[in-house]
mmCIF file of N, CA, C and O in Angstrom:
data_model
loop_
_atom_site.group_PDB
_atom_site.id
_atom_site.type_symbol
_atom_site.label_atom_id
_atom_site.label_comp_id
_atom_site.label_asym_id
_atom_site.label_seq_id
_atom_site.Cartn_x
_atom_site.Cartn_y
_atom_site.Cartn_z
ATOM 1 N N MET A 1 108.446 190.353 -90.970
ATOM 2 C CA MET A 1 109.326 189.829 -91.910
ATOM 3 C C MET A 1 110.095 188.131 -90.946
ATOM 4 O O MET A 1 110.050 188.225 -90.113
ATOM 5 N N ASP A 2 110.286 187.787 -91.955
ATOM 6 C CA ASP A 2 111.066 186.005 -91.140
ATOM 7 C C ASP A 2 112.273 186.339 -90.733
ATOM 8 O O ASP A 2 113.037 187.137 -91.318
ATOM 9 N N LYS A 3 112.150 185.655 -89.692
ATOM 10 C CA LYS A 3 113.440 186.371 -88.623
ATOM 11 C C LYS A 3 114.659 185.275 -89.448
ATOM 12 O O LYS A 3 115.866 186.028 -89.206
ATOM 13 N N LYS A 4 114.546 184.229 -90.214
ATOM 14 C CA LYS A 4 115.525 183.604 -90.966
ATOM 15 C C LYS A 4 116.400 184.693 -92.561
ATOM 16 O O LYS A 4 117.665 184.438 -92.397
ATOM 17 N N LEU A 5 115.377 185.004 -92.822
ATOM 18 C CA LEU A 5 115.457 186.101 -93.754
ATOM 19 C C LEU A 5 116.044 187.509 -93.503
ATOM 20 O O LEU A 5 116.861 187.642 -94.085
ATOM 21 N N ARG A 6 115.988 188.119 -92.309
ATOM 22 C CA ARG A 6 116.072 189.042 -91.815
ATOM 23 C C ARG A 6 117.585 188.708 -91.477
ATOM 24 O O ARG A 6 118.758 189.670 -91.403
ATOM 25 N N ASN A 7 117.990 187.719 -90.565
ATOM 26 C CA ASN A 7 119.349 187.239 -90.615
ATOM 27 C C ASN A 7 119.997 187.117 -91.788
ATOM 28 O O ASN A 7 121.216 187.451 -91.627
ATOM 29 N N LYS A 8 119.424 186.791 -92.884
ATOM 30 C CA LYS A 8 120.131 186.527 -94.293
ATOM 31 C C LYS A 8 120.542 188.147 -94.480
ATOM 32 O O LYS A 8 121.738 187.976 -95.058
ATOM 33 N N LEU A 9 119.755 189.138 -94.471
ATOM 34 C CA LEU A 9 120.242 189.878 -94.862
ATOM 35 C C LEU A 9 121.368 191.078 -93.944
ATOM 36 O O LEU A 9 122.004 191.570 -94.895
ATOM 37 N N PHE A 10 121.433 190.797 -93.246
ATOM 38 C CA PHE A 10 122.057 191.310 -92.088
ATOM 39 C C PHE A 10 123.384 190.900 -92.232
ATOM 40 O O PHE A 10 124.764 191.200 -92.637
ATOM 41 N N ILE A 11 123.532 189.345 -92.431
ATOM 42 C CA ILE A 11 124.675 188.862 -93.304
ATOM 43 C C ILE A 11 125.600 189.506 -94.651
ATOM 44 O O ILE A 11 126.526 189.645 -94.552
ATOM 45 N N ILE A 12 124.324 189.442 -95.211
ATOM 46 C CA ILE A 12 125.229 190.190 -96.513
ATOM 47 C C ILE A 12 125.525 191.320 -96.357
ATOM 48 O O ILE A 12 126.195 191.869 -97.190
ATOM 49 N N SER A 13 124.375 192.376 -96.033
ATOM 50 C CA SER A 13 124.872 193.830 -95.512
ATOM 51 C C SER A 13 125.881 194.054 -95.029
ATOM 52 O O SER A 13 127.039 194.865 -95.106
ATOM 53 N N SER A 14 126.105 192.898 -94.233
ATOM 54 C CA SER A 14 127.811 193.299 -93.185
ATOM 55 C C SER A 14 128.511 192.978 -94.160
ATOM 56 O O SER A 14 129.629 193.682 -93.940
ATOM 57 N N ILE A 15 128.668 191.576 -94.559
ATOM 58 C CA ILE A 15 130.109 191.324 -95.397
ATOM 59 C C ILE A 15 130.242 192.371 -96.698
ATOM 60 O O ILE A 15 131.465 192.772 -96.914
ATOM 61 N N GLY A 16 129.056 192.894 -97.221
ATOM 62 C CA GLY A 16 129.080 193.863 -97.875
ATOM 63 C C GLY A 16 129.875 195.190 -97.389
ATOM 64 O O GLY A 16 130.609 195.301 -98.780
ATOM 65 N N LEU A 17 129.254 195.816 -96.539
ATOM 66 C CA LEU A 17 129.848 196.627 -96.132
ATOM 67 C C LEU A 17 131.107 196.452 -95.979
ATOM 68 O O LEU A 17 131.604 197.535 -96.218
ATOM 69 N N LEU A 18 131.650 195.179 -94.857
ATOM 70 C CA LEU A 18 132.902 194.820 -94.816
ATOM 71 C C LEU A 18 134.096 195.474 -95.953
ATOM 72 O O LEU A 18 135.121 195.897 -95.775
ATOM 73 N N VAL A 19 133.625 194.374 -97.034
ATOM 74 C CA VAL A 19 134.172 194.585 -98.116
ATOM 75 C C VAL A 19 134.342 195.830 -98.901
ATOM 76 O O VAL A 19 135.791 196.397 -99.325
ATOM 77 N N ALA A 20 133.452 196.987 -98.498
ATOM 78 C CA ALA A 20 133.531 197.944 -99.446
ATOM 79 C C ALA A 20 134.631 199.089 -98.487
ATOM 80 O O ALA A 20 135.453 200.024 -98.903
ATOM 81 N N GLY A 21 134.285 198.532 -96.531
ATOM 82 C CA GLY A 21 135.084 199.391 -95.949
ATOM 83 C C GLY A 21 136.778 198.986 -96.263
ATOM 84 O O GLY A 21 137.602 200.013 -96.550
ATOM 85 N N ALA A 22 137.037 197.839 -96.748
ATOM 86 C CA ALA A 22 138.656 197.295 -97.116
ATOM 87 C C ALA A 22 138.947 198.090 -98.429
ATOM 88 O O ALA A 22 139.973 198.187 -98.526
ATOM 89 N N VAL A 23 137.708 198.468 -99.238
ATOM 90 C CA VAL A 23 138.417 198.589 -100.457
ATOM 91 C C VAL A 23 138.825 200.199 -100.443
ATOM 92 O O VAL A 23 139.698 200.402 -101.072
ATOM 93 N N PHE A 24 137.806 200.683 -99.631
ATOM 94 C CA PHE A 24 138.072 201.956 -99.288
ATOM 95 C C PHE A 24 139.134 202.468 -98.691
ATOM 96 O O PHE A 24 139.840 203.376 -98.848
ATOM 97 N N LEU A 25 139.646 201.489 -97.569
ATOM 98 C CA LEU A 25 140.793 201.555 -96.942
ATOM 99 C C LEU A 25 142.404 201.374 -97.698
ATOM 100 O O LEU A 25 143.155 201.784 -97.730
ATOM 101 N N GLY A 26 142.047 200.356 -98.426
ATOM 102 C CA GLY A 26 143.156 200.367 -99.325
ATOM 103 C C GLY A 26 143.306 201.660 -100.696
ATOM 104 O O GLY A 26 144.846 201.309 -100.404
ATOM 105 N N ILE A 27 142.403 202.174 -100.996
ATOM 106 C CA ILE A 27 142.253 203.058 -101.947
ATOM 107 C C ILE A 27 143.166 204.364 -101.144
ATOM 108 O O ILE A 27 143.926 205.057 -101.550
ATOM 109 N N SER A 28 142.471 204.516 -99.959
ATOM 110 C CA SER A 28 143.128 205.542 -99.097
ATOM 111 C C SER A 28 144.571 204.875 -98.620
ATOM 112 O O SER A 28 145.575 206.563 -98.844
ATOM 113 N N ILE A 29 144.865 203.881 -99.061
ATOM 114 C CA ILE A 29 146.494 203.827 -98.172
ATOM 115 C C ILE A 29 147.310 204.119 -99.264
ATOM 116 O O ILE A 29 148.067 204.288 -99.346
ATOM 117 N N PHE A 30 146.780 203.413 -100.280
ATOM 118 C CA PHE A 30 147.770 203.492 -101.822
ATOM 119 C C PHE A 30 147.396 204.541 -102.397
ATOM 120 O O PHE A 30 147.927 204.502 -103.768
ATOM 121 N N ASP A 31 146.424 205.633 -102.299
ATOM 122 C CA ASP A 31 146.159 206.394 -102.912
ATOM 123 C C ASP A 31 147.199 208.066 -102.990
ATOM 124 O O ASP A 31 147.951 207.936 -101.855
ATOM 125 N N ASP A 32 147.789 208.390 -103.662
ATOM 126 C CA ASP A 32 149.089 209.486 -103.808
ATOM 127 C C ASP A 32 148.459 210.836 -103.127
ATOM 128 O O ASP A 32 149.179 211.516 -102.518
ATOM 129 N N SER A 33 147.150 211.229 -103.137
ATOM 130 C CA SER A 33 146.451 212.332 -103.035
ATOM 131 C C SER A 33 146.521 212.493 -100.914
ATOM 132 O O SER A 33 146.660 211.263 -100.417
ATOM 133 N N SER A 34 146.274 213.563 -100.036
ATOM 134 C CA SER A 34 146.539 213.830 -99.130
ATOM 135 C C SER A 34 144.486 213.835 -98.632
ATOM 136 O O SER A 34 144.630 214.324 -97.357
ATOM 137 N N ASP A 35 144.042 213.460 -99.354
ATOM 138 C CA ASP A 35 142.692 213.383 -99.014
ATOM 139 C C ASP A 35 142.136 212.759 -97.896
ATOM 140 O O ASP A 35 142.629 211.141 -98.263
ATOM 141 N N THR A 36 141.230 212.865 -96.989
ATOM 142 C CA THR A 36 140.996 211.831 -96.018
ATOM 143 C C THR A 36 139.323 211.444 -96.553
ATOM 144 O O THR A 36 138.829 210.831 -95.523
ATOM 145 N N GLY A 37 138.956 211.822 -97.256
ATOM 146 C CA GLY A 37 137.236 211.014 -97.939
ATOM 147 C C GLY A 37 137.494 209.793 -97.901
ATOM 148 O O GLY A 37 136.358 209.092 -97.502
ATOM 149 N N TYR A 38 138.507 209.050 -98.484
ATOM 150 C CA TYR A 38 137.920 207.492 -99.030
ATOM 151 C C TYR A 38 138.432 206.429 -97.255
ATOM 152 O O TYR A 38 137.728 205.684 -96.826
ATOM 153 N N LEU A 39 138.889 207.806 -96.710
ATOM 154 C CA LEU A 39 139.618 206.624 -95.276
ATOM 155 C C LEU A 39 138.228 207.335 -94.421
ATOM 156 O O LEU A 39 137.778 206.719 -93.803
ATOM 157 N N ALA A 40 137.701 208.316 -94.603
ATOM 158 C CA ALA A 40 136.093 208.430 -94.028
ATOM 159 C C ALA A 40 135.370 207.550 -94.415
ATOM 160 O O ALA A 40 134.471 207.070 -93.281
ATOM 161 N N ALA A 41 134.967 207.219 -95.475
ATOM 162 C CA ALA A 41 133.993 206.182 -96.278
ATOM 163 C C ALA A 41 134.363 205.044 -95.614
ATOM 164 O O ALA A 41 134.092 204.127 -94.859
ATOM 165 N N ALA A 42 135.937 204.286 -95.695
ATOM 166 C CA ALA A 42 136.420 203.242 -94.926
ATOM 167 C C ALA A 42 135.531 203.362 -93.571
ATOM 168 O O ALA A 42 135.113 201.974 -92.939
ATOM 169 N N LEU A 43 135.863 204.405 -93.113
ATOM 170 C CA LEU A 43 135.445 204.207 -91.661
ATOM 171 C C LEU A 43 133.984 204.139 -91.477
ATOM 172 O O LEU A 43 133.250 202.833 -90.201
ATOM 173 N N GLY A 44 133.160 205.144 -92.053
ATOM 174 C CA GLY A 44 131.588 204.566 -92.028
ATOM 175 C C GLY A 44 131.007 203.171 -91.953
ATOM 176 O O GLY A 44 130.318 202.660 -91.911
ATOM 177 N N CYS A 45 131.688 202.701 -93.448
ATOM 178 C CA CYS A 45 131.483 201.026 -93.582
ATOM 179 C C CYS A 45 132.008 200.124 -92.838
ATOM 180 O O CYS A 45 130.739 199.480 -92.354
ATOM 181 N N ILE A 46 132.848 200.120 -92.240
ATOM 182 C CA ILE A 46 133.402 199.474 -91.472
ATOM 183 C C ILE A 46 131.962 199.424 -89.471
ATOM 184 O O ILE A 46 131.966 198.588 -89.260
ATOM 185 N N VAL A 47 132.129 200.765 -89.548
ATOM 186 C CA VAL A 47 131.312 200.832 -88.344
ATOM 187 C C VAL A 47 129.816 200.820 -88.800
ATOM 188 O O VAL A 47 129.078 199.851 -87.766
ATOM 189 N N LEU A 48 129.532 200.971 -89.468
ATOM 190 C CA LEU A 48 127.913 200.299 -90.056
ATOM 191 C C LEU A 48 127.962 198.727 -90.361
ATOM 192 O O LEU A 48 127.105 198.449 -89.813
ATOM 193 N N SER A 49 129.250 197.889 -90.719
ATOM 194 C CA SER A 49 129.288 196.845 -90.758
ATOM 195 C C SER A 49 129.017 196.266 -89.570
ATOM 196 O O SER A 49 128.748 195.096 -89.205
ATOM 197 N N ASN A 50 129.783 196.900 -88.728
ATOM 198 C CA ASN A 50 130.051 196.338 -87.209
ATOM 199 C C ASN A 50 128.686 196.498 -86.699
ATOM 200 O O ASN A 50 128.073 195.786 -85.952
ATOM 201 N N LEU A 51 128.236 197.299 -86.938
ATOM 202 C CA LEU A 51 126.550 197.863 -85.903
ATOM 203 C C LEU A 51 125.371 196.897 -86.863
ATOM 204 O O LEU A 51 124.758 196.367 -85.538
ATOM 205 N N PHE A 52 125.033 196.649 -87.473
ATOM 206 C CA PHE A 52 124.801 195.564 -87.859
ATOM 207 C C PHE A 52 124.690 193.947 -87.677
ATOM 208 O O PHE A 52 124.052 193.498 -87.398
ATOM 209 N N ASN A 53 126.396 193.529 -87.792
ATOM 210 C CA ASN A 53 126.456 192.558 -86.984
ATOM 211 C C ASN A 53 125.770 193.066 -85.728
ATOM 212 O O ASN A 53 125.669 191.443 -84.818
ATOM 213 N N LEU A 54 126.019 193.659 -84.575
ATOM 214 C CA LEU A 54 125.413 193.337 -83.280
ATOM 215 C C LEU A 54 124.134 193.532 -83.218
ATOM 216 O O LEU A 54 123.633 193.007 -82.570
ATOM 217 N N ILE A 55 123.186 194.504 -84.036
ATOM 218 C CA ILE A 55 121.951 194.091 -84.418
ATOM 219 C C ILE A 55 121.204 192.946 -84.544
ATOM 220 O O ILE A 55 120.501 192.477 -84.063
ATOM 221 N N ARG A 56 122.127 191.977 -85.673
ATOM 222 C CA ARG A 56 121.744 190.622 -86.054
ATOM 223 C C ARG A 56 122.277 189.863 -84.382
ATOM 224 O O ARG A 56 121.091 188.807 -84.529
ATOM 225 N N GLN A 57 122.935 190.327 -83.892
ATOM 226 C CA GLN A 57 123.271 189.263 -82.810
ATOM 227 C C GLN A 57 122.089 188.985 -81.880
ATOM 228 O O GLN A 57 121.801 188.011 -81.018
ATOM 229 N N MET A 58 122.464 190.401 -81.608
ATOM 230 C CA MET A 58 120.735 190.720 -80.428
ATOM 231 C C MET A 58 119.995 190.319 -81.089
ATOM 232 O O MET A 58 118.963 189.937 -79.843
ATOM 233 N N ASP A 59 119.378 190.182 -82.186
ATOM 234 C CA ASP A 59 117.998 189.781 -82.868
ATOM 235 C C ASP A 59 118.080 188.246 -82.441
ATOM 236 O O ASP A 59 117.160 187.703 -81.965
ATOM 237 N N ASN A 60 119.307 187.453 -82.715
ATOM 238 C CA ASN A 60 119.781 185.888 -82.597
ATOM 239 C C ASN A 60 118.986 185.642 -81.147
ATOM 240 O O ASN A 60 118.958 184.526 -81.100
ATOM 241 N N ARG A 61 119.607 186.711 -80.430
ATOM 242 C CA ARG A 61 119.872 186.381 -78.583
ATOM 243 C C ARG A 61 118.325 186.411 -78.035
ATOM 244 O O ARG A 61 118.221 185.436 -77.182
ATOM 245 N N ASP A 62 117.240 187.047 -78.318
ATOM 246 C CA ASP A 62 116.099 186.797 -78.291
ATOM 247 C C ASP A 62 115.129 185.251 -78.487
ATOM 248 O O ASP A 62 113.898 185.655 -78.152
ATOM 249 N N ASN A 63 115.561 184.534 -79.430
ATOM 250 C CA ASN A 63 115.211 183.716 -79.677
ATOM 251 C C ASN A 63 114.015 183.098 -78.128
ATOM 252 O O ASN A 63 114.590 182.572 -77.391
#
């Protein structure tokens, strides 16, 4: 796979997961139920987003 394409895919997926994490966090904060499923989903999305960013940075550093 081309390095530029892989970089773009990592950026797109990272931003998408970050937005999904923010949405889940907002639902978790403003929802009246005491269920923690949305909070766990937000945490998972944000951790994956950061992991993709870290992988992208490590891949770009190897130039």
